[in-house]
Short mmCIF file of N, CA and C in Angstrom, two decimals:
data_model
loop_
_atom_site.label_atom_id
_atom_site.label_comp_id
_atom_site.label_asym_id
_atom_site.label_seq_id
_atom_site.Cartn_x
_atom_site.Cartn_y
_atom_site.Cartn_z
N MET D 1 62.17 -47.32 -44.92
CA MET D 1 61.86 -48.69 -43.58
C MET D 1 62.93 -48.98 -43.30
N THR D 2 63.57 -49.65 -42.50
CA THR D 2 64.70 -51.02 -41.79
C THR D 2 63.48 -52.35 -42.59
N LYS D 3 64.23 -53.37 -42.26
CA LYS D 3 63.99 -54.28 -43.29
C LYS D 3 63.25 -55.70 -41.75
N TYR D 4 64.55 -55.35 -41.08
CA TYR D 4 64.04 -56.08 -39.34
C TYR D 4 63.11 -54.93 -38.50
N SER D 5 62.24 -55.33 -37.48
CA SER D 5 61.93 -54.75 -36.67
C SER D 5 62.48 -54.89 -35.30
N PRO D 6 62.28 -53.79 -35.07
CA PRO D 6 63.26 -54.37 -33.62
C PRO D 6 62.56 -55.58 -32.19
N GLU D 7 60.94 -55.57 -32.84
CA GLU D 7 60.36 -57.04 -32.38
C GLU D 7 60.82 -57.99 -32.47
N LEU D 8 61.50 -57.86 -33.86
CA LEU D 8 61.39 -59.21 -34.20
C LEU D 8 63.13 -59.55 -33.88
N LYS D 9 64.04 -58.59 -34.41
CA LYS D 9 65.83 -58.71 -33.41
C LYS D 9 65.11 -59.67 -32.12
N ALA D 10 64.49 -58.90 -31.39
CA ALA D 10 64.28 -59.01 -29.71
C ALA D 10 64.38 -60.68 -29.38
N GLN D 11 62.92 -61.07 -30.58
CA GLN D 11 62.19 -62.24 -30.71
C GLN D 11 63.32 -63.10 -30.73
N ILE D 12 64.54 -63.39 -31.73
CA ILE D 12 65.17 -64.38 -32.25
C ILE D 12 66.18 -64.58 -31.07
N ILE D 13 66.65 -63.20 -30.85
CA ILE D 13 67.21 -62.97 -29.98
C ILE D 13 67.17 -63.92 -27.98
N HIS D 14 66.16 -63.22 -28.45
CA HIS D 14 65.26 -64.59 -26.86
C HIS D 14 65.36 -65.74 -27.36
N GLU D 15 65.27 -66.45 -27.70
CA GLU D 15 64.92 -67.86 -28.43
C GLU D 15 66.48 -68.10 -28.23
N TYR D 16 66.87 -67.02 -28.67
CA TYR D 16 68.08 -68.03 -28.73
C TYR D 16 69.44 -68.43 -28.02
N PHE D 17 68.44 -67.26 -26.47
CA PHE D 17 69.27 -67.23 -25.11
C PHE D 17 68.10 -68.13 -23.89
N SER D 18 66.85 -68.25 -24.79
CA SER D 18 66.44 -68.63 -23.13
C SER D 18 66.32 -70.50 -24.07
N ASP D 19 66.29 -70.58 -25.20
CA ASP D 19 65.69 -72.15 -25.63
C ASP D 19 66.58 -73.25 -26.61
N LYS D 20 68.88 -71.60 -26.07
CA LYS D 20 69.70 -72.26 -26.59
C LYS D 20 69.78 -72.44 -28.36
N SER D 21 68.71 -72.02 -28.24
CA SER D 21 68.51 -72.50 -30.71
C SER D 21 70.04 -71.70 -31.16
N SER D 22 70.54 -72.20 -31.82
CA SER D 22 72.39 -72.08 -32.38
C SER D 22 71.73 -70.81 -33.88
N ALA D 23 72.64 -70.05 -33.80
CA ALA D 23 71.88 -69.02 -35.70
C ALA D 23 71.27 -69.51 -36.22
N ARG D 24 72.45 -70.81 -36.50
CA ARG D 24 71.82 -71.95 -38.09
C ARG D 24 70.61 -72.55 -37.81
N VAL D 25 69.39 -72.84 -36.27
CA VAL D 25 67.86 -73.26 -36.40
C VAL D 25 67.47 -71.92 -36.55
N LEU D 26 68.22 -71.09 -35.66
CA LEU D 26 67.25 -69.68 -36.63
C LEU D 26 66.87 -69.21 -37.91
N GLU D 27 69.07 -68.95 -38.39
CA GLU D 27 68.40 -68.62 -39.69
C GLU D 27 67.30 -68.97 -40.13
N GLN D 28 66.93 -70.84 -39.65
CA GLN D 28 66.02 -72.35 -41.47
C GLN D 28 65.01 -71.17 -40.33
N LYS D 29 64.46 -71.15 -39.18
CA LYS D 29 63.30 -70.39 -38.93
C LYS D 29 63.29 -69.33 -39.30
N TYR D 30 64.07 -68.44 -39.37
CA TYR D 30 63.24 -67.51 -39.98
C TYR D 30 63.13 -66.56 -41.47
N ASN D 31 64.49 -67.31 -41.72
CA ASN D 31 64.98 -67.31 -42.96
C ASN D 31 66.29 -65.56 -43.58
N ILE D 32 66.19 -66.05 -41.84
CA ILE D 32 67.33 -64.63 -41.38
C ILE D 32 68.73 -65.06 -41.77
N ASN D 33 69.98 -64.17 -42.83
CA ASN D 33 71.62 -64.70 -42.74
C ASN D 33 71.77 -65.32 -41.09
N ARG D 34 72.36 -66.05 -40.49
CA ARG D 34 73.06 -66.30 -39.59
C ARG D 34 74.16 -65.52 -38.95
N CYS D 35 74.59 -65.01 -40.04
CA CYS D 35 76.09 -64.15 -40.11
C CYS D 35 75.06 -62.24 -38.53
N LEU D 36 73.82 -62.46 -39.72
CA LEU D 36 73.04 -61.06 -39.08
C LEU D 36 72.69 -61.23 -37.08
N ILE D 37 72.30 -62.73 -37.60
CA ILE D 37 71.70 -62.62 -36.28
C ILE D 37 73.02 -62.88 -35.14
N GLY D 38 74.36 -63.40 -36.43
CA GLY D 38 74.71 -63.15 -35.14
C GLY D 38 75.79 -61.83 -34.59
N LYS D 39 75.68 -60.92 -35.53
CA LYS D 39 75.83 -59.67 -34.88
C LYS D 39 74.79 -58.82 -33.90
N TRP D 40 73.47 -58.88 -34.09
CA TRP D 40 73.14 -57.92 -33.42
C TRP D 40 73.17 -58.89 -31.84
N ILE D 41 73.17 -60.66 -31.80
CA ILE D 41 73.57 -61.16 -30.50
C ILE D 41 74.61 -60.11 -30.12
N GLN D 42 75.74 -59.90 -30.95
CA GLN D 42 76.75 -59.60 -30.29
C GLN D 42 76.91 -57.54 -29.74
N ARG D 43 75.94 -57.07 -30.57
CA ARG D 43 75.39 -55.88 -30.24
C ARG D 43 74.27 -56.01 -28.81
N TYR D 44 73.49 -56.47 -29.12
CA TYR D 44 72.91 -56.71 -27.30
C TYR D 44 73.80 -57.14 -26.65
N LYS D 45 74.92 -58.36 -26.37
CA LYS D 45 75.77 -58.94 -26.06
C LYS D 45 76.05 -57.27 -25.21
N SER D 46 76.82 -56.78 -26.12
CA SER D 46 77.21 -55.28 -25.62
C SER D 46 76.38 -53.98 -25.04
N GLN D 47 75.53 -53.90 -25.43
CA GLN D 47 75.36 -52.85 -25.43
C GLN D 47 73.28 -53.07 -24.94
N GLY D 48 73.20 -54.17 -25.07
CA GLY D 48 71.26 -54.07 -24.54
C GLY D 48 70.70 -54.43 -24.88
N ILE D 49 68.99 -53.65 -24.86
CA ILE D 49 68.31 -54.29 -25.32
C ILE D 49 68.76 -52.70 -26.92
N ASP D 50 69.19 -51.66 -26.29
CA ASP D 50 68.64 -50.11 -26.97
C ASP D 50 69.78 -50.43 -28.14
N ALA D 51 71.08 -51.94 -28.52
CA ALA D 51 71.38 -51.97 -29.49
C ALA D 51 70.68 -52.70 -30.66
N LEU D 52 69.81 -52.88 -30.27
CA LEU D 52 68.42 -53.77 -30.99
C LEU D 52 66.73 -52.50 -32.26
N LYS D 53 67.35 -51.29 -31.16
CA LYS D 53 65.99 -50.10 -31.83
C LYS D 53 66.72 -49.67 -33.28
N ASN D 54 66.36 -49.69 -34.18
CA ASN D 54 66.65 -48.65 -34.79
C ASN D 54 67.32 -47.09 -34.74
N ARG D 55 68.40 -47.16 -36.69
CA ARG D 55 68.83 -45.80 -35.40
C ARG D 55 68.45 -44.87 -36.37
N ARG D 56 68.04 -43.60 -36.14
CA ARG D 56 66.71 -42.52 -37.57
C ARG D 56 67.52 -41.19 -36.99
N LYS D 57 68.02 -41.34 -36.12
CA LYS D 57 69.06 -39.77 -36.58
C LYS D 57 70.14 -39.66 -36.84
N LYS D 58 70.87 -38.72 -37.48
CA LYS D 58 71.74 -39.04 -38.54
C LYS D 58 73.46 -38.28 -36.83
N ARG D 59 73.58 -39.45 -36.70
CA ARG D 59 75.09 -38.44 -36.01
C ARG D 59 75.72 -38.15 -36.54
N LYS D 60 76.29 -37.11 -36.48
CA LYS D 60 77.38 -35.95 -36.67
C LYS D 60 78.78 -36.60 -35.29
N PHE D 61 80.39 -36.57 -36.03
CA PHE D 61 81.54 -36.71 -35.48
C PHE D 61 82.33 -36.05 -36.16
N THR D 62 83.15 -35.33 -34.41
CA THR D 62 84.29 -34.25 -34.77
C THR D 62 85.35 -35.31 -34.84
N ALA D 63 86.07 -33.85 -36.48
CA ALA D 63 87.13 -35.02 -36.15
C ALA D 63 88.39 -35.34 -35.29
N ASP D 64 88.18 -34.87 -34.51
CA ASP D 64 88.74 -35.80 -33.59
C ASP D 64 88.33 -37.12 -32.83
N PHE D 65 87.09 -36.95 -33.17
CA PHE D 65 86.70 -38.63 -33.11
C PHE D 65 86.89 -39.43 -34.14
N LYS D 66 87.02 -39.06 -35.10
CA LYS D 66 87.75 -39.64 -36.10
C LYS D 66 88.49 -40.25 -36.15
N LEU D 67 89.18 -38.82 -35.67
CA LEU D 67 91.38 -39.42 -35.84
C LEU D 67 91.36 -40.26 -34.38
N ASN D 68 90.79 -40.83 -33.85
CA ASN D 68 90.57 -41.57 -33.10
C ASN D 68 90.18 -42.93 -33.48
N VAL D 69 89.70 -42.63 -34.00
CA VAL D 69 89.03 -44.59 -35.04
C VAL D 69 90.14 -44.39 -35.89
N ILE D 70 90.54 -44.14 -36.38
CA ILE D 70 91.78 -44.33 -37.59
C ILE D 70 92.86 -44.34 -36.54
N ASP D 71 92.68 -44.32 -36.01
CA ASP D 71 94.58 -43.95 -35.38
C ASP D 71 94.24 -45.67 -34.31
N TYR D 72 92.61 -46.01 -33.69
CA TYR D 72 92.77 -47.07 -32.95
C TYR D 72 93.14 -49.02 -34.03
N TYR D 73 92.23 -48.02 -35.15
CA TYR D 73 92.42 -48.93 -36.47
C TYR D 73 94.02 -49.44 -36.74
N GLN D 74 94.77 -48.59 -36.61
CA GLN D 74 95.90 -48.99 -37.22
C GLN D 74 97.72 -49.14 -35.87
N THR D 75 96.64 -49.07 -34.98
CA THR D 75 96.74 -49.60 -33.55
C THR D 75 97.28 -50.02 -33.01
N HIS D 76 95.92 -51.03 -33.10
CA HIS D 76 95.42 -51.94 -33.29
C HIS D 76 95.28 -53.22 -33.57
N GLU D 77 95.71 -54.72 -33.41
CA GLU D 77 95.39 -55.12 -34.82
C GLU D 77 93.50 -56.63 -34.62
N ASP D 78 92.61 -54.91 -34.69
CA ASP D 78 91.27 -55.43 -35.06
C ASP D 78 91.32 -55.09 -36.77
N SER D 79 90.09 -55.80 -36.56
CA SER D 79 89.61 -55.17 -38.25
C SER D 79 88.91 -54.69 -37.49
N MET D 80 88.32 -53.13 -39.08
CA MET D 80 87.14 -52.37 -39.88
C MET D 80 86.10 -52.89 -38.82
N ALA D 81 85.36 -54.34 -38.91
CA ALA D 81 84.21 -54.74 -38.45
C ALA D 81 84.20 -54.50 -37.37
N ASP D 82 85.88 -54.84 -36.39
CA ASP D 82 85.59 -55.39 -34.57
C ASP D 82 85.69 -53.62 -34.43
N VAL D 83 86.28 -52.52 -34.73
CA VAL D 83 87.08 -50.99 -34.25
C VAL D 83 85.25 -50.43 -34.81
N ALA D 84 84.79 -50.65 -35.97
CA ALA D 84 83.37 -50.39 -35.59
C ALA D 84 82.45 -50.19 -33.88
N PHE D 85 82.29 -51.79 -33.89
CA PHE D 85 81.53 -52.73 -32.95
C PHE D 85 81.67 -51.86 -31.34
N LYS D 86 83.35 -51.10 -32.06
CA LYS D 86 83.20 -51.30 -30.53
C LYS D 86 83.53 -49.74 -30.03
N PHE D 87 83.32 -49.19 -30.83
CA PHE D 87 82.83 -47.38 -31.73
C PHE D 87 81.43 -47.19 -32.05
N ASP D 88 80.81 -48.52 -31.90
CA ASP D 88 78.84 -48.65 -32.61
C ASP D 88 79.64 -47.79 -33.33
N LEU D 89 79.72 -48.55 -34.21
CA LEU D 89 78.95 -47.60 -36.09
C LEU D 89 79.28 -48.67 -37.55
N LEU D 90 79.36 -47.83 -37.77
CA LEU D 90 79.10 -49.71 -39.57
C LEU D 90 80.55 -49.53 -39.99
N PRO D 91 81.46 -50.53 -40.49
CA PRO D 91 82.63 -50.54 -40.88
C PRO D 91 82.43 -50.14 -42.54
N SER D 92 81.52 -49.24 -43.05
CA SER D 92 81.16 -48.86 -44.25
C SER D 92 81.64 -47.58 -43.16
N GLN D 93 81.86 -46.80 -42.25
CA GLN D 93 81.96 -46.00 -42.79
C GLN D 93 83.79 -45.72 -41.70
N VAL D 94 83.93 -46.38 -41.53
CA VAL D 94 85.16 -46.45 -40.80
C VAL D 94 86.23 -46.83 -42.17
N SER D 95 85.90 -47.35 -43.16
CA SER D 95 87.41 -47.76 -44.69
C SER D 95 86.63 -46.30 -45.74
N ILE D 96 85.53 -45.22 -44.61
CA ILE D 96 84.98 -44.28 -45.51
C ILE D 96 86.24 -43.14 -45.00
N TRP D 97 87.13 -43.48 -43.77
CA TRP D 97 87.26 -42.76 -42.48
C TRP D 97 89.03 -42.51 -43.21
N CYS D 98 89.09 -43.90 -42.97
CA CYS D 98 90.52 -44.07 -43.48
C CYS D 98 90.87 -43.76 -44.85
N SER D 99 89.77 -44.25 -46.09
CA SER D 99 90.87 -43.55 -47.05
C SER D 99 90.51 -41.84 -47.41
N GLN D 100 89.96 -41.63 -46.37
CA GLN D 100 89.26 -39.61 -46.99
C GLN D 100 91.41 -39.50 -45.85
N PHE D 101 91.42 -40.43 -44.36
CA PHE D 101 92.55 -39.62 -44.55
C PHE D 101 93.68 -40.40 -45.12
N ARG D 102 94.21 -41.04 -45.64
CA ARG D 102 94.82 -41.46 -46.15
C ARG D 102 94.29 -40.01 -47.71
N GLN D 103 93.78 -39.71 -47.65
CA GLN D 103 93.64 -39.45 -49.17
C GLN D 103 94.00 -37.90 -49.31
N ASP D 104 93.50 -37.22 -48.16
CA ASP D 104 93.55 -35.72 -47.76
C ASP D 104 93.78 -35.08 -46.75
N GLY D 105 94.15 -36.63 -45.72
CA GLY D 105 94.54 -35.92 -44.31
C GLY D 105 93.61 -35.31 -42.95
N ILE D 106 94.71 -34.86 -42.49
CA ILE D 106 93.28 -34.05 -41.15
C ILE D 106 91.95 -32.89 -41.95
N GLU D 107 92.26 -32.97 -42.89
CA GLU D 107 91.47 -31.71 -43.31
C GLU D 107 89.66 -32.34 -43.87
N ALA D 108 90.60 -33.68 -44.63
CA ALA D 108 88.86 -34.36 -45.27
C ALA D 108 88.24 -34.59 -44.05
N LEU D 109 88.16 -34.42 -42.48
CA LEU D 109 87.89 -35.08 -41.27
C LEU D 109 86.59 -34.58 -41.39
N LYS D 110 87.81 -32.96 -41.27
CA LYS D 110 86.66 -31.73 -40.64
C LYS D 110 85.84 -31.31 -41.64
N PRO D 111 84.38 -31.29 -41.23
CA PRO D 111 82.35 -31.06 -41.42
C PRO D 111 83.06 -30.18 -42.39
N HIS D 112 82.47 -30.45 -43.25
CA HIS D 112 82.34 -28.80 -44.76
C HIS D 112 80.96 -28.49 -44.62
N PRO D 113 80.87 -27.72 -45.49
CA PRO D 113 79.41 -26.88 -45.23
C PRO D 113 78.53 -27.66 -46.33
N LYS D 114 76.78 -28.19 -45.75
CA LYS D 114 76.60 -29.72 -46.73
C LYS D 114 75.48 -28.70 -48.39
N GLY D 115 75.76 -28.34 -49.34
CA GLY D 115 74.95 -28.31 -50.02
C GLY D 115 75.63 -27.24 -51.12
N ARG D 116 74.52 -26.67 -51.80
CA ARG D 116 74.87 -25.59 -53.58
C ARG D 116 75.24 -25.04 -52.58
N PRO D 117 76.64 -23.81 -53.11
CA PRO D 117 76.28 -22.63 -52.38
C PRO D 117 75.99 -21.91 -52.76
N SER D 118 75.55 -20.49 -51.96
CA SER D 118 74.65 -19.80 -52.55
C SER D 118 75.13 -18.34 -53.37
N LYS D 119 74.39 -18.57 -54.82
CA LYS D 119 75.37 -17.63 -55.83
C LYS D 119 75.82 -16.17 -55.16
N VAL D 120 74.52 -15.46 -54.09
CA VAL D 120 74.88 -13.84 -53.82
C VAL D 120 75.12 -14.07 -52.80
N LYS D 121 76.91 -13.80 -52.10
CA LYS D 121 77.25 -13.42 -50.71
C LYS D 121 76.67 -12.88 -50.08
N HIS D 122 75.74 -11.76 -50.06
CA HIS D 122 75.78 -11.09 -49.26
C HIS D 122 74.05 -10.97 -49.55
N PRO D 123 73.39 -11.10 -48.63
CA PRO D 123 71.67 -9.75 -49.41
C PRO D 123 72.22 -8.23 -49.03
N LYS D 124 70.97 -8.04 -49.72
CA LYS D 124 71.19 -6.51 -50.55
C LYS D 124 71.24 -5.48 -49.22
N LYS D 125 70.96 -5.66 -47.48
CA LYS D 125 71.32 -5.50 -46.64
C LYS D 125 72.70 -4.99 -46.04
N GLN D 126 72.86 -6.15 -46.51
CA GLN D 126 74.62 -6.28 -46.06
C GLN D 126 75.41 -5.93 -46.38
N VAL D 127 74.93 -5.11 -48.25
CA VAL D 127 75.87 -5.20 -49.32
C VAL D 127 75.38 -3.55 -49.47
N ARG D 128 74.47 -3.19 -48.53
CA ARG D 128 74.37 -1.97 -48.88
C ARG D 128 75.20 -0.42 -47.37
N HIS D 129 75.31 -2.63 -45.98
CA HIS D 129 76.16 -1.67 -45.61
C HIS D 129 77.48 -1.64 -45.12
N LEU D 130 77.88 -2.53 -45.58
CA LEU D 130 79.42 -2.92 -47.21
C LEU D 130 79.56 -1.81 -47.81
N ASN D 131 78.36 -1.40 -48.39
CA ASN D 131 79.18 0.02 -49.62
C ASN D 131 79.06 1.55 -48.65
N ASN D 132 78.10 1.63 -47.53
CA ASN D 132 78.49 2.49 -46.45
C ASN D 132 79.52 2.24 -45.89
N LYS D 133 80.23 1.18 -45.39
CA LYS D 133 80.97 1.26 -44.65
C LYS D 133 82.45 1.38 -45.46
N THR D 134 83.33 0.99 -47.31
CA THR D 134 83.58 1.87 -47.52
C THR D 134 83.32 2.58 -47.87
N GLU D 135 82.50 3.36 -48.34
CA GLU D 135 81.70 5.05 -48.93
C GLU D 135 82.84 5.94 -47.38
N VAL D 136 82.66 5.19 -45.99
CA VAL D 136 83.10 5.94 -44.73
C VAL D 136 84.92 5.93 -44.80
N GLU D 137 85.71 4.59 -45.29
CA GLU D 137 86.48 4.26 -45.14
C GLU D 137 86.70 5.69 -46.17
N ARG D 138 86.29 6.00 -47.44
CA ARG D 138 86.82 6.03 -48.27
C ARG D 138 87.30 8.10 -48.28
N LEU D 139 86.07 8.40 -47.19
CA LEU D 139 85.67 9.84 -47.09
C LEU D 139 87.06 10.16 -45.93
N LYS D 140 86.15 9.05 -44.57
CA LYS D 140 88.19 9.07 -43.45
C LYS D 140 89.37 9.51 -44.42
N GLU D 141 89.24 8.83 -44.78
CA GLU D 141 91.48 8.90 -45.49
C GLU D 141 90.39 10.05 -46.58
N GLU D 142 90.13 11.15 -47.23
CA GLU D 142 90.26 12.23 -48.35
C GLU D 142 90.31 13.65 -47.48
N LEU D 143 89.35 12.94 -46.10
CA LEU D 143 89.73 13.61 -44.91
C LEU D 143 91.19 13.83 -44.38
N ALA D 144 91.57 12.70 -44.21
CA ALA D 144 93.28 12.33 -43.85
C ALA D 144 94.38 13.61 -44.82
N LYS D 145 93.98 13.28 -46.01
CA LYS D 145 94.99 14.19 -47.18
C LYS D 145 94.57 14.99 -47.28
N LYS D 146 92.52 15.55 -47.36
CA LYS D 146 92.82 17.32 -47.32
C LYS D 146 93.60 17.39 -45.80
N ASN D 147 93.63 16.66 -44.26
CA ASN D 147 94.45 17.75 -43.42
C ASN D 147 95.64 17.27 -43.95
N ALA D 148 95.76 16.61 -44.13
CA ALA D 148 97.54 16.77 -44.70
C ALA D 148 97.91 18.56 -45.95
N GLU D 149 96.78 18.68 -46.72
CA GLU D 149 97.54 19.82 -47.44
C GLU D 149 97.17 20.88 -46.85
N LEU D 150 95.89 20.70 -45.53
CA LEU D 150 96.06 21.70 -45.23
C LEU D 150 96.82 22.17 -44.22
N TYR D 151 97.31 21.30 -43.02
CA TYR D 151 98.83 21.93 -42.53
C TYR D 151 99.92 21.68 -43.28
N ASP D 152 99.84 21.43 -44.64
CA ASP D 152 101.81 21.51 -45.56
C ASP D 152 101.13 23.07 -45.77
N THR D 153 99.95 23.82 -46.12
CA THR D 153 99.85 24.63 -46.61
C THR D 153 99.83 25.97 -45.34
N LYS D 154 99.33 25.70 -44.14
CA LYS D 154 99.64 26.30 -44.04
C LYS D 154 101.43 27.27 -43.47
N LEU D 155 101.97 25.27 -43.22
CA LEU D 155 103.17 25.81 -42.87
C LEU D 155 104.13 26.99 -44.07
N GLU D 156 103.81 26.41 -45.21
CA GLU D 156 104.31 27.10 -46.71
C GLU D 156 104.24 28.55 -45.75
N ARG D 157 102.68 28.27 -45.55
CA ARG D 157 101.69 30.34 -45.35
C ARG D 157 103.59 30.84 -44.40
N ASP D 158 103.23 30.48 -42.88
CA ASP D 158 103.85 30.75 -42.01
C ASP D 158 104.88 31.25 -42.75
N LEU D 159 106.01 30.30 -43.05
CA LEU D 159 107.50 29.90 -43.46
C LEU D 159 107.82 31.84 -44.67
N LEU D 160 107.14 31.35 -45.02
CA LEU D 160 106.32 33.04 -46.23
C LEU D 160 106.27 34.21 -44.79
N LYS D 161 104.81 34.97 -43.94
CA LYS D 161 105.42 35.07 -43.68
C LYS D 161 106.51 35.54 -42.17
N LYS D 162 107.29 34.50 -42.08
CA LYS D 162 108.55 34.34 -41.50
C LYS D 162 108.81 35.07 -42.64
N SER D 163 109.66 34.68 -43.65
CA SER D 163 110.58 35.15 -44.49
C SER D 163 110.05 36.63 -45.38
N LEU D 164 109.53 36.94 -44.82
CA LEU D 164 108.73 38.78 -46.13
C LEU D 164 109.50 39.68 -44.69
N SER D 165 109.34 39.00 -42.59
CA SER D 165 109.97 40.32 -41.60
C SER D 165 110.63 40.09 -41.47
N LEU D 166 111.31 38.29 -42.00
CA LEU D 166 113.37 39.35 -42.24
C LEU D 166 113.56 40.08 -43.52
N PHE D 167 113.25 39.56 -44.25
CA PHE D 167 113.70 40.20 -45.57
C PHE D 167 112.84 41.13 -46.11
N GLY D 168 112.31 41.16 -45.59
CA GLY D 168 110.82 42.58 -46.17
C GLY D 168 110.48 42.15 -47.39
N PRO D 169 109.47 43.08 -47.45
CA PRO D 169 108.56 42.81 -49.54
C PRO D 169 110.06 43.14 -50.28
N SER D 170 109.65 41.83 -51.99
CA SER D 170 110.62 41.88 -52.57
C SER D 170 109.98 42.63 -53.79
N LYS D 171 110.70 43.04 -54.76
CA LYS D 171 110.15 44.15 -56.12
C LYS D 171 110.62 42.85 -56.79
N PRO D 172 109.22 43.04 -57.81
CA PRO D 172 109.68 42.29 -59.05
C PRO D 172 110.79 43.38 -59.84
N ASP D 173 112.10 42.35 -60.39
CA ASP D 173 112.81 42.86 -61.00
C ASP D 173 111.91 43.71 -62.50
N LYS D 174 112.21 44.58 -63.34
CA LYS D 174 111.77 45.17 -64.36
C LYS D 174 112.47 44.30 -65.33
N LYS D 175 112.09 44.19 -66.43
CA LYS D 175 112.73 43.25 -67.54
C LYS D 175 113.13 44.48 -68.40
N HIS D 176 113.96 44.44 -69.01
CA HIS D 176 114.58 45.18 -69.72
C HIS D 176 114.24 44.61 -71.83
N LYS D 177 113.24 45.43 -72.15
CA LYS D 177 113.49 44.83 -74.05
C LYS D 177 114.51 45.51 -74.57
#
């Protein structure tokens, strides 16, 4: 749950602009830090009433967007808070991205899978499919090997037939004892 409702933020901003109350007076009246009130006012000026709404959903940022934010921070003389405000981020997020980039480079900015990795890499069906696939590959290799042996045997047979027709049948020599 958020600490301050969007209605309260809108009421404080309305008083700031309509009654010309200062942030210090509003701080004392509502017991809210004037820096926080100043941030609300600044966000309201730049983004309108939508800036006062609570952010409920997590946003996912691409590595290119993160790199653009870091590049902007490094090339301009703005503070992290100003850069965060410009890109509608939290200052801590800009800080985290900068430190990750310094430590591990652009790879750290790319999205990574969340959660604990599963113990079984492939479900049983996929394992059977992979086993069948490897079995098929093994059988194909065995068939190719047998075909090569058969080809060699046929060549040898044809060579022997040809030599028989040219030189005639050879008689084994009798050994003398």
